[in-house]
Short mmCIF file of C-alpha atoms in Angstrom, two decimals:
data_model
loop_
_atom_site.label_atom_id
_atom_site.label_comp_id
_atom_site.label_asym_id
_atom_site.label_seq_id
_atom_site.Cartn_x
_atom_site.Cartn_y
_atom_site.Cartn_z
CA MET A 200 -16.03 -6.19 -6.05
CA ALA A 201 -17.92 -9.43 -5.50
CA GLY A 202 -15.22 -11.31 -7.41
CA VAL A 203 -12.61 -10.57 -4.74
CA LEU A 204 -14.42 -12.77 -2.22
CA ASP A 205 -15.87 -15.19 -4.76
CA ASP A 206 -12.44 -16.24 -6.07
CA SER A 207 -10.99 -16.96 -2.63
CA VAL A 208 -14.12 -18.93 -1.64
CA ARG A 209 -13.95 -21.06 -4.78
CA ARG A 210 -10.31 -21.92 -4.13
CA PHE A 211 -11.03 -22.76 -0.49
CA VAL A 212 -13.91 -25.08 -1.47
CA SER A 213 -12.06 -26.74 -4.36
CA ASP A 214 -8.92 -27.30 -2.26
CA LEU A 215 -10.57 -28.73 0.84
CA THR A 216 -13.58 -30.64 -0.51
CA PRO A 217 -11.54 -33.64 -1.77
CA VAL A 218 -9.49 -33.59 1.44
CA LEU A 219 -12.57 -33.73 3.64
CA ALA A 220 -14.18 -36.41 1.44
CA SER A 221 -11.06 -38.58 1.71
CA ILE A 222 -10.94 -38.48 5.52
CA ALA A 223 -14.71 -38.67 6.09
CA ASP A 224 -14.61 -42.24 7.34
CA HIS A 225 -11.84 -41.52 9.87
CA ALA A 226 -13.52 -38.32 11.02
CA GLY A 227 -17.03 -39.76 11.33
CA LEU A 228 -18.39 -37.49 8.57
CA GLN A 229 -20.51 -38.06 5.49
CA GLY A 230 -18.31 -37.96 2.43
CA ASP A 231 -21.14 -36.88 0.15
CA ARG A 232 -21.60 -33.74 2.26
CA ALA A 233 -17.95 -32.65 2.03
CA GLU A 234 -18.56 -29.79 -0.41
CA ALA A 235 -21.54 -28.47 1.56
CA ASP A 236 -19.55 -28.61 4.82
CA VAL A 237 -16.57 -26.80 3.33
CA THR A 238 -18.83 -24.17 1.76
CA LEU A 239 -20.49 -23.58 5.12
CA GLU A 240 -17.05 -23.20 6.67
CA ALA A 241 -16.08 -20.58 4.09
CA SER A 242 -19.35 -18.78 4.74
CA ASN A 243 -18.69 -18.71 8.48
CA ILE A 244 -15.21 -17.27 7.96
CA ALA A 245 -16.45 -14.56 5.61
CA ALA A 246 -19.46 -13.65 7.77
CA ALA A 247 -17.29 -13.39 10.88
CA PHE A 248 -14.88 -10.94 9.27
CA ILE A 249 -17.71 -8.87 7.83
CA ASP A 250 -19.13 -8.59 11.35
CA VAL A 251 -15.94 -7.73 13.27
CA ASP A 252 -16.30 -3.97 12.81
CA GLY A 253 -20.10 -4.01 13.05
CA LEU A 254 -20.53 -1.93 9.88
CA HIS A 255 -21.89 -4.50 7.38
CA THR A 256 -21.41 -2.21 4.40
CA ASP A 257 -23.42 -2.67 1.21
CA GLU A 258 -20.27 -3.75 -0.61
CA GLU A 259 -19.52 -6.45 1.99
CA ILE A 260 -23.07 -7.79 2.02
CA LEU A 261 -23.32 -7.88 -1.79
CA ALA A 262 -19.97 -9.70 -2.00
CA TYR A 263 -21.21 -12.22 0.58
CA LEU A 264 -24.47 -12.77 -1.32
CA ALA A 265 -22.64 -13.25 -4.59
CA ALA A 266 -20.35 -15.85 -3.05
CA PHE A 267 -22.87 -17.80 -0.97
CA GLY A 268 -26.46 -16.73 -1.68
CA SER A 269 -27.39 -19.48 -4.09
CA GLN A 270 -25.44 -22.19 -2.23
CA LEU A 271 -26.64 -21.71 1.33
CA ASP A 272 -30.16 -20.37 0.95
CA THR A 273 -31.95 -19.82 -2.35
CA LEU A 274 -33.85 -16.90 -0.84
CA LEU A 275 -30.60 -15.05 -0.14
CA GLN A 276 -29.75 -14.68 -3.81
CA TYR A 277 -32.75 -12.38 -4.22
CA ALA A 278 -32.17 -10.36 -1.04
CA THR A 279 -30.91 -6.80 -0.99
CA ALA A 280 -28.16 -5.49 1.23
CA GLY A 281 -30.72 -3.58 3.25
CA GLN A 282 -32.85 -6.67 3.81
CA VAL A 283 -29.86 -8.71 4.97
CA ARG A 284 -28.83 -5.93 7.34
CA LEU A 285 -32.37 -5.54 8.69
CA ALA A 286 -32.71 -9.28 9.24
CA GLY A 287 -29.44 -9.35 11.20
CA ILE A 288 -28.14 -12.32 9.20
CA LEU A 289 -24.52 -11.29 9.75
CA SER A 290 -24.90 -9.86 13.25
CA GLY A 291 -23.07 -11.65 16.04
CA ARG A 292 -21.05 -13.75 13.60
CA ARG A 293 -17.74 -12.36 14.85
CA ARG A 294 -17.92 -14.80 17.78
CA TRP A 295 -17.10 -17.56 15.32
CA LEU A 296 -13.48 -16.31 15.40
CA ASP A 297 -13.07 -16.87 19.15
CA LYS A 298 -11.71 -20.40 18.78
CA PRO A 299 -10.62 -22.82 16.03
CA SER A 300 -13.54 -24.39 14.20
CA THR A 301 -14.55 -28.03 14.38
CA LEU A 302 -13.54 -28.55 10.74
CA PHE A 303 -10.08 -27.11 11.33
CA ASP A 304 -9.60 -29.33 14.38
CA ILE A 305 -10.67 -32.37 12.34
CA LEU A 306 -8.04 -31.57 9.71
CA VAL A 307 -5.37 -31.00 12.37
CA ALA A 308 -6.19 -34.31 14.07
CA ASP A 309 -6.00 -36.17 10.76
CA ASP A 310 -2.69 -34.54 9.91
CA ARG A 311 -1.28 -35.79 13.20
CA ARG A 312 -2.61 -39.28 12.46
CA ALA A 313 -1.50 -39.52 8.85
CA GLY A 314 1.50 -37.21 8.76
CA THR A 315 -0.19 -34.98 6.17
CA ARG A 316 -0.48 -31.16 6.04
CA SER A 317 -4.05 -30.52 4.96
CA SER A 318 -4.65 -28.16 7.87
CA TRP A 319 -2.09 -25.81 6.32
CA ARG A 320 -4.21 -25.72 3.16
CA TYR A 321 -7.11 -24.70 5.39
CA TYR A 322 -4.96 -22.02 7.00
CA GLU A 323 -3.88 -20.57 3.65
CA GLY A 324 -7.41 -20.63 2.25
CA ALA A 325 -8.98 -19.15 5.37
CA MET A 326 -6.45 -16.33 5.44
CA ALA A 327 -7.19 -15.65 1.77
CA ILE A 328 -10.91 -15.31 2.59
CA ALA A 329 -10.10 -13.03 5.55
CA HIS A 330 -7.97 -10.75 3.39
CA ALA A 331 -10.60 -10.82 0.64
CA VAL A 332 -13.27 -9.52 3.04
CA CYS A 333 -10.90 -6.72 4.06
CA ALA A 334 -10.32 -5.95 0.38
CA VAL A 335 -14.01 -5.49 -0.44
CA ASP A 336 -14.14 -2.00 1.03
CA HIS A 337 -11.95 0.72 -0.42
CA HIS A 338 -9.96 0.94 2.81
CA PRO A 339 -10.06 -1.86 5.42
CA ALA A 340 -11.12 -0.93 8.94
CA GLN A 341 -8.53 -1.18 11.72
CA ALA A 342 -10.79 -3.64 13.56
CA GLU A 343 -10.75 -5.94 10.51
CA LEU A 344 -6.96 -5.96 10.26
CA GLN A 345 -6.66 -6.63 13.99
CA ALA A 346 -9.14 -9.52 13.67
CA VAL A 347 -7.09 -10.97 10.82
CA ASP A 348 -4.01 -10.86 13.04
CA ARG A 349 -5.78 -12.60 15.94
CA PHE A 350 -7.24 -15.22 13.60
CA ARG A 351 -3.82 -15.96 12.08
CA SER A 352 -2.20 -16.26 15.50
CA MET A 353 -4.95 -18.57 16.77
CA LEU A 354 -4.61 -20.98 13.84
CA LEU A 355 -0.81 -20.97 13.97
CA ARG A 356 -0.83 -21.68 17.71
CA ARG A 357 -3.06 -24.70 17.13
CA LEU A 358 -0.81 -25.97 14.32
CA GLU A 359 2.27 -25.50 16.47
CA ALA A 360 0.68 -27.27 19.45
CA ALA A 361 -0.26 -30.20 17.21
CA GLU A 362 3.27 -30.24 15.72
CA VAL A 363 1.98 -30.15 12.14
CA PRO A 364 5.00 -28.96 10.12
CA ALA A 365 4.59 -26.18 7.59
CA PRO A 366 4.92 -27.06 3.89
CA ARG A 367 8.36 -26.40 2.52
CA PRO A 368 8.57 -23.75 -0.21
CA GLU A 369 9.53 -25.08 -3.64
CA ALA A 370 13.16 -24.67 -4.52
CA VAL A 371 13.70 -21.86 -6.97
CA PRO A 372 16.89 -21.95 -9.04
CA ALA A 373 18.01 -18.35 -8.80
CA ALA A 374 21.01 -16.26 -7.85
CA GLU A 375 19.26 -15.19 -4.65
CA PRO A 376 17.33 -17.43 -2.24
CA PRO A 377 13.54 -17.25 -2.59
CA PRO A 378 11.52 -14.97 -0.32
CA ARG A 379 10.88 -16.50 3.08
CA PRO A 380 7.27 -17.48 3.85
CA LEU A 381 5.39 -14.74 5.67
CA GLU A 382 4.51 -17.12 8.51
CA ASP A 383 8.21 -17.82 9.12
CA LEU A 384 9.03 -14.12 9.26
CA LEU A 385 6.14 -13.37 11.62
CA ALA A 386 7.16 -16.31 13.82
CA GLU A 387 10.68 -14.86 14.04
CA LEU A 388 9.16 -11.51 14.93
CA ASP A 389 7.00 -13.08 17.64
CA ALA A 390 10.04 -14.90 19.07
CA LEU A 391 11.73 -11.60 19.93
CA VAL A 392 11.69 -10.78 23.65
CA GLY A 393 9.03 -8.19 24.54
CA LEU A 394 8.08 -5.52 21.96
CA GLU A 395 4.42 -6.58 21.90
CA PRO A 396 3.14 -3.20 20.56
CA VAL A 397 5.81 -3.28 17.84
CA LYS A 398 4.88 -6.80 16.78
CA ALA A 399 1.21 -5.86 16.55
CA GLU A 400 1.99 -2.81 14.37
CA VAL A 401 4.22 -4.80 12.00
CA ARG A 402 1.56 -7.50 11.60
CA LEU A 403 -1.05 -4.82 10.81
CA VAL A 404 1.28 -3.36 8.18
CA ALA A 405 1.69 -6.82 6.63
CA ASP A 406 -2.06 -7.43 6.58
CA LEU A 407 -2.76 -4.04 5.01
CA VAL A 408 -0.23 -4.71 2.23
CA GLN A 409 -1.82 -8.10 1.51
CA VAL A 410 -5.27 -6.54 1.25
CA GLN A 411 -3.97 -3.81 -1.05
CA ASN A 412 -2.22 -6.40 -3.22
CA LEU A 413 -5.44 -8.36 -3.50
CA ARG A 414 -7.47 -5.31 -4.53
CA ARG A 415 -4.80 -4.33 -7.03
CA SER A 416 -4.82 -7.81 -8.58
CA ARG A 417 -8.59 -7.50 -9.09
CA LYS A 418 -8.22 -4.08 -10.75
CA LEU A 419 -10.04 -2.45 -7.82
CA PRO A 420 -9.15 1.04 -6.60
CA VAL A 421 -6.53 1.03 -3.86
CA ALA A 422 -6.17 3.68 -1.18
CA GLU A 423 -2.43 4.02 -1.65
CA SER A 424 -0.41 4.59 1.51
CA SER A 425 3.26 5.22 2.07
CA ARG A 426 5.34 2.19 3.09
CA HIS A 427 7.99 4.30 4.85
CA LEU A 428 8.16 4.09 8.64
CA VAL A 429 9.34 6.02 11.68
CA PHE A 430 10.82 3.95 14.52
CA THR A 431 11.10 5.77 17.85
CA GLY A 432 12.67 4.56 21.08
CA ASN A 433 15.79 4.36 23.17
CA PRO A 434 18.93 2.56 21.95
CA GLY A 435 18.96 -1.23 22.14
CA THR A 436 15.21 -1.73 21.76
CA GLY A 437 15.44 -3.90 18.66
CA LYS A 438 14.85 -1.27 15.98
CA THR A 439 17.52 -2.65 13.63
CA THR A 440 16.42 -6.25 14.16
CA VAL A 441 12.80 -5.39 13.38
CA ALA A 442 13.89 -3.29 10.37
CA ARG A 443 15.62 -6.35 8.89
CA LEU A 444 12.45 -8.39 9.31
CA VAL A 445 10.30 -5.61 7.83
CA ALA A 446 12.57 -5.51 4.77
CA GLN A 447 12.12 -9.26 4.28
CA ILE A 448 8.37 -9.06 4.89
CA TYR A 449 8.12 -6.36 2.23
CA ARG A 450 10.04 -8.62 -0.16
CA THR A 451 7.73 -11.56 0.51
CA LEU A 452 4.72 -9.29 -0.11
CA LYS A 453 6.35 -7.98 -3.35
CA VAL A 454 6.71 -4.41 -2.17
CA VAL A 455 10.46 -4.61 -2.87
CA GLN A 456 12.51 -7.08 -4.92
CA ARG A 457 15.52 -8.00 -2.79
CA GLY A 458 14.59 -7.35 0.84
CA HIS A 459 18.08 -6.38 2.04
CA LEU A 460 18.65 -3.71 4.68
CA VAL A 461 21.17 -0.89 4.33
CA GLU A 462 22.02 0.91 7.58
CA THR A 463 23.28 4.48 7.58
CA ASP A 464 23.46 7.65 9.66
CA ARG A 465 24.40 11.31 9.35
CA SER A 466 28.12 10.60 9.03
CA GLN A 467 27.52 8.67 5.78
CA LEU A 468 25.02 11.14 4.33
CA VAL A 469 26.39 14.61 5.06
CA ALA A 470 29.62 15.78 3.44
CA GLY A 471 31.72 18.77 4.37
CA TYR A 472 31.77 20.51 1.00
CA VAL A 473 29.18 22.14 -1.25
CA GLY A 474 27.64 19.70 -3.72
CA GLN A 475 29.01 16.56 -2.06
CA THR A 476 26.10 15.81 0.28
CA ALA A 477 23.58 15.20 -2.54
CA ILE A 478 26.05 12.78 -4.14
CA GLN A 479 26.52 10.94 -0.84
CA VAL A 480 22.77 10.63 -0.23
CA ARG A 481 22.13 9.40 -3.77
CA LYS A 482 24.88 6.79 -3.41
CA VAL A 483 23.42 5.44 -0.16
CA VAL A 484 19.82 5.40 -1.43
CA GLU A 485 20.83 3.62 -4.64
CA SER A 486 22.60 0.92 -2.60
CA ALA A 487 19.27 0.24 -0.86
CA LEU A 488 17.14 -0.01 -4.02
CA GLY A 489 15.13 -3.22 -3.94
CA GLY A 490 15.23 -3.28 -0.16
CA ALA A 491 15.06 -0.99 2.86
CA LEU A 492 17.18 1.89 4.09
CA LEU A 493 17.47 2.43 7.85
CA ILE A 494 18.66 5.91 8.86
CA ASP A 495 19.65 5.76 12.52
CA GLU A 496 19.46 8.94 14.60
CA ALA A 497 17.85 10.62 11.59
CA TYR A 498 17.09 13.72 13.67
CA ALA A 499 20.81 14.58 13.54
CA LEU A 500 20.27 15.61 9.92
CA ALA A 501 18.00 18.44 11.06
CA ARG A 502 20.59 19.93 13.41
CA GLY A 503 23.17 22.55 12.60
CA ASP A 504 23.36 26.14 11.42
CA GLU A 505 23.02 27.62 7.96
CA ARG A 506 26.50 26.40 7.08
CA ASP A 507 25.54 22.80 7.81
CA PHE A 508 24.59 20.44 4.94
CA GLY A 509 22.12 18.34 6.93
CA GLN A 510 19.14 20.16 5.42
CA GLU A 511 20.51 19.48 1.95
CA ALA A 512 20.64 15.78 2.86
CA ILE A 513 16.99 15.85 3.98
CA ASP A 514 15.82 17.70 0.85
CA THR A 515 17.74 15.28 -1.40
CA LEU A 516 16.35 12.31 0.50
CA VAL A 517 12.76 13.51 0.01
CA LYS A 518 13.30 13.85 -3.74
CA LEU A 519 14.93 10.42 -4.06
CA ILE A 520 12.16 8.78 -2.02
CA GLU A 521 9.66 10.17 -4.53
CA ASP A 522 11.78 9.24 -7.56
CA HIS A 523 12.18 5.66 -6.31
CA ARG A 524 8.88 5.24 -4.46
CA ASP A 525 8.36 1.73 -5.87
CA GLU A 526 11.93 0.59 -5.36
CA VAL A 527 12.89 1.32 -1.76
CA VAL A 528 11.40 1.55 1.72
CA VAL A 529 12.96 4.06 4.10
CA ILE A 530 12.87 3.66 7.88
CA VAL A 531 14.03 6.60 10.00
CA ALA A 532 14.85 5.93 13.64
CA GLY A 533 15.68 7.88 16.79
CA TYR A 534 14.41 9.37 20.05
CA PRO A 535 10.67 10.28 20.01
CA ASP A 536 10.93 14.04 20.59
CA GLU A 537 13.86 14.55 18.24
CA MET A 538 12.16 12.55 15.47
CA GLY A 539 9.32 15.07 15.57
CA ASP A 540 11.87 17.78 14.73
CA PHE A 541 13.16 15.68 11.84
CA ILE A 542 9.69 15.16 10.35
CA ASP A 543 9.09 18.92 10.52
CA ALA A 544 12.35 19.67 8.70
CA ASN A 545 10.78 19.30 5.24
CA PRO A 546 7.13 19.65 4.19
CA GLY A 547 7.31 16.39 2.25
CA LEU A 548 8.44 14.21 5.13
CA ARG A 549 5.19 14.04 7.10
CA SER A 550 3.15 12.69 4.17
CA ARG A 551 5.85 10.18 3.29
CA PHE A 552 6.26 8.93 6.87
CA PRO A 553 2.68 8.66 8.15
CA ARG A 554 3.17 5.67 10.45
CA THR A 555 5.25 5.75 13.63
CA ILE A 556 6.08 2.58 15.55
CA GLU A 557 7.15 3.19 19.15
CA PHE A 558 9.68 0.78 20.67
CA PRO A 559 9.22 0.60 24.46
CA ASP A 560 12.07 0.04 26.90
CA TYR A 561 12.49 -3.57 28.03
CA THR A 562 11.28 -4.49 31.50
CA ASP A 563 13.73 -5.90 34.04
CA GLU A 564 12.32 -9.38 33.43
CA GLU A 565 12.73 -9.02 29.66
CA LEU A 566 16.34 -7.90 30.11
CA VAL A 567 16.98 -10.99 32.22
CA SER A 568 15.54 -13.10 29.38
CA ILE A 569 17.78 -11.35 26.86
CA PHE A 570 20.85 -11.96 29.03
CA ALA A 571 19.84 -15.61 29.48
CA SER A 572 19.38 -16.09 25.72
CA MET A 573 22.86 -14.67 25.09
CA ALA A 574 24.29 -16.99 27.70
CA LYS A 575 22.52 -20.02 26.24
CA ALA A 576 23.67 -19.18 22.71
CA SER A 577 27.27 -19.09 23.96
CA ALA A 578 26.95 -22.26 26.08
CA TYR A 579 26.97 -20.54 29.48
CA THR A 580 24.61 -21.44 32.31
CA CYS A 581 22.81 -19.26 34.86
CA THR A 582 21.62 -20.71 38.17
CA PRO A 583 18.40 -19.44 39.80
CA GLU A 584 20.63 -17.47 42.18
CA VAL A 585 22.32 -15.75 39.23
CA THR A 586 18.95 -15.05 37.61
CA ALA A 587 17.68 -13.40 40.80
CA HIS A 588 20.85 -11.33 40.99
CA LEU A 589 20.45 -10.27 37.37
CA ARG A 590 16.91 -9.11 38.11
CA ALA A 591 18.20 -6.98 40.98
CA TRP A 592 21.06 -5.66 38.84
CA PHE A 593 18.77 -4.43 36.07
CA ALA A 594 16.31 -2.98 38.59
CA ALA A 595 19.11 -0.84 40.02
CA GLN A 596 19.89 0.83 36.69
CA PRO A 597 18.52 4.36 36.13
CA ARG A 598 16.01 4.48 33.29
CA GLY A 599 16.40 7.85 31.69
CA LYS A 600 16.70 8.97 28.12
CA GLY A 601 19.31 6.88 26.37
CA PHE A 602 18.79 3.80 28.58
CA GLY A 603 20.76 1.04 26.85
CA ASN A 604 18.19 -1.81 26.96
CA ALA A 605 19.53 -4.86 25.09
CA ARG A 606 22.89 -3.15 24.61
CA LEU A 607 23.13 -2.85 28.37
CA ALA A 608 22.35 -6.56 28.70
CA ARG A 609 25.00 -7.40 26.10
CA ASN A 610 27.62 -5.24 27.80
CA LEU A 611 26.83 -6.91 31.12
CA PHE A 612 27.07 -10.37 29.54
CA GLU A 613 30.41 -9.64 27.90
CA ALA A 614 31.78 -8.22 31.15
CA ALA A 615 30.54 -11.30 33.04
CA VAL A 616 32.22 -13.62 30.53
CA ALA A 617 35.49 -11.71 30.95
CA ARG A 618 35.30 -11.96 34.75
CA GLN A 619 34.44 -15.64 34.52
CA ALA A 620 37.46 -16.26 32.28
CA GLY A 621 39.75 -14.61 34.82
CA ARG A 622 38.25 -16.72 37.60
CA VAL A 623 38.26 -20.04 35.73
CA VAL A 624 41.82 -19.78 34.44
CA ASP A 625 43.06 -19.90 38.04
CA LEU A 626 41.36 -23.26 38.60
CA GLY A 627 44.04 -25.11 36.65
CA HIS A 628 41.95 -27.94 35.21
CA PRO A 629 38.32 -26.75 35.23
CA THR A 630 35.50 -29.12 34.39
CA ASP A 631 33.04 -28.45 31.58
CA GLU A 632 30.49 -27.37 34.17
CA GLN A 633 32.92 -24.85 35.65
CA LEU A 634 33.77 -23.51 32.18
CA MET A 635 30.10 -22.95 31.47
CA ALA A 636 28.82 -21.64 34.80
CA LEU A 637 28.35 -17.93 35.48
CA THR A 638 28.24 -16.89 39.12
CA VAL A 639 26.92 -13.90 41.03
CA ASP A 640 30.48 -12.60 41.37
CA ASP A 641 30.86 -12.77 37.59
CA ILE A 642 27.85 -10.48 37.21
CA GLY A 643 29.13 -7.90 39.66
CA PRO A 644 27.36 -5.87 42.37
CA ALA A 645 23.74 -4.83 41.86
CA GLN A 646 24.20 -1.08 41.83
CA PRO A 647 23.66 1.69 39.28
CA SER A 648 26.21 1.56 36.49
CA ALA A 649 28.42 4.52 35.86
#
């Protein structure tokens, strides 16, 4: 297991030592100490992630000693895991992750000066060490995966603030475009309005897959877990949008080959005649091979009497999921309570869908932001008066089961555009500003919708 961490440390040191040596004069450093400084940096990263859950397992300590013992302190190479734990050598090291390190800031500053991208090499190497620490134990702790997510976000925020562009992926001559970089996909996820709990869950899923991939590549045992997901929430909460991103993330992480998303529902899975439903389900699942299958309102399959073929669809789906477990990811979506009924409809569903991601309703402020983004994308403008009216309009809407969320915002926007068109056409020769401006009257009265 030591090799998992050792390999990532060696790559980090070999990649960054020449970089640091070359900028030593500009950064006020000693060039002949570049390798020692980079090794210390790698040690700090590894020690911090070992400490985040406070466990300091024997496997983690032995991996740390194998990677750094002889380089940082000759006495460490002869220490046992128990001695290291008793001495508290790794205790309190998690604080190192609270802010970007001095070395990282030096690389970022030099990238801004010289137009280079060395800080991205640091980012990639540091993330590799973080995932390697998580991969040392048979199953990574939740606290470790959450720390990896915070660490990634912290580094990316610093790179974005410094306007250091990400390296462009090499062009791959192929029939399909290459997988998108994980950082790009996560940035698109983060750019979605609201959904903070959803974003956190998806990032944890991505980190867990990376750790499992790393362990698998080192021929270490992997605690296999199902990739299939349950999405619960009201309509219009972004379930389909997130499902598309999850499919692409799984492609980038080599869980699936193509990363496309196939959307379906009961009407496309259940036939009206004996023997036809299994054929329909197989056809839909096969169209999703290499990507993800999103079954919207999946609970509808579990409804009906003994003459209904929904149960046949569920039973066929379970078998196909098992037959193609390495070829497709299935996401089932619907209302929270009803999805519980769906999972109980077949004994094999609960084990195959162990992770549920709950999509919360958007707040009034988030709905205003969604409306504003739609308006901006279509070259319409909203004054502060219109924005305040929108806030009042959304606040007046009843929030029961089936609340429309983003769909409600889209319907309101489309209705406002229609009213604006009727108003502007009467102006005769409207200016560009008049063609673009939405008014309070275009939005309509702030009262509960029918």
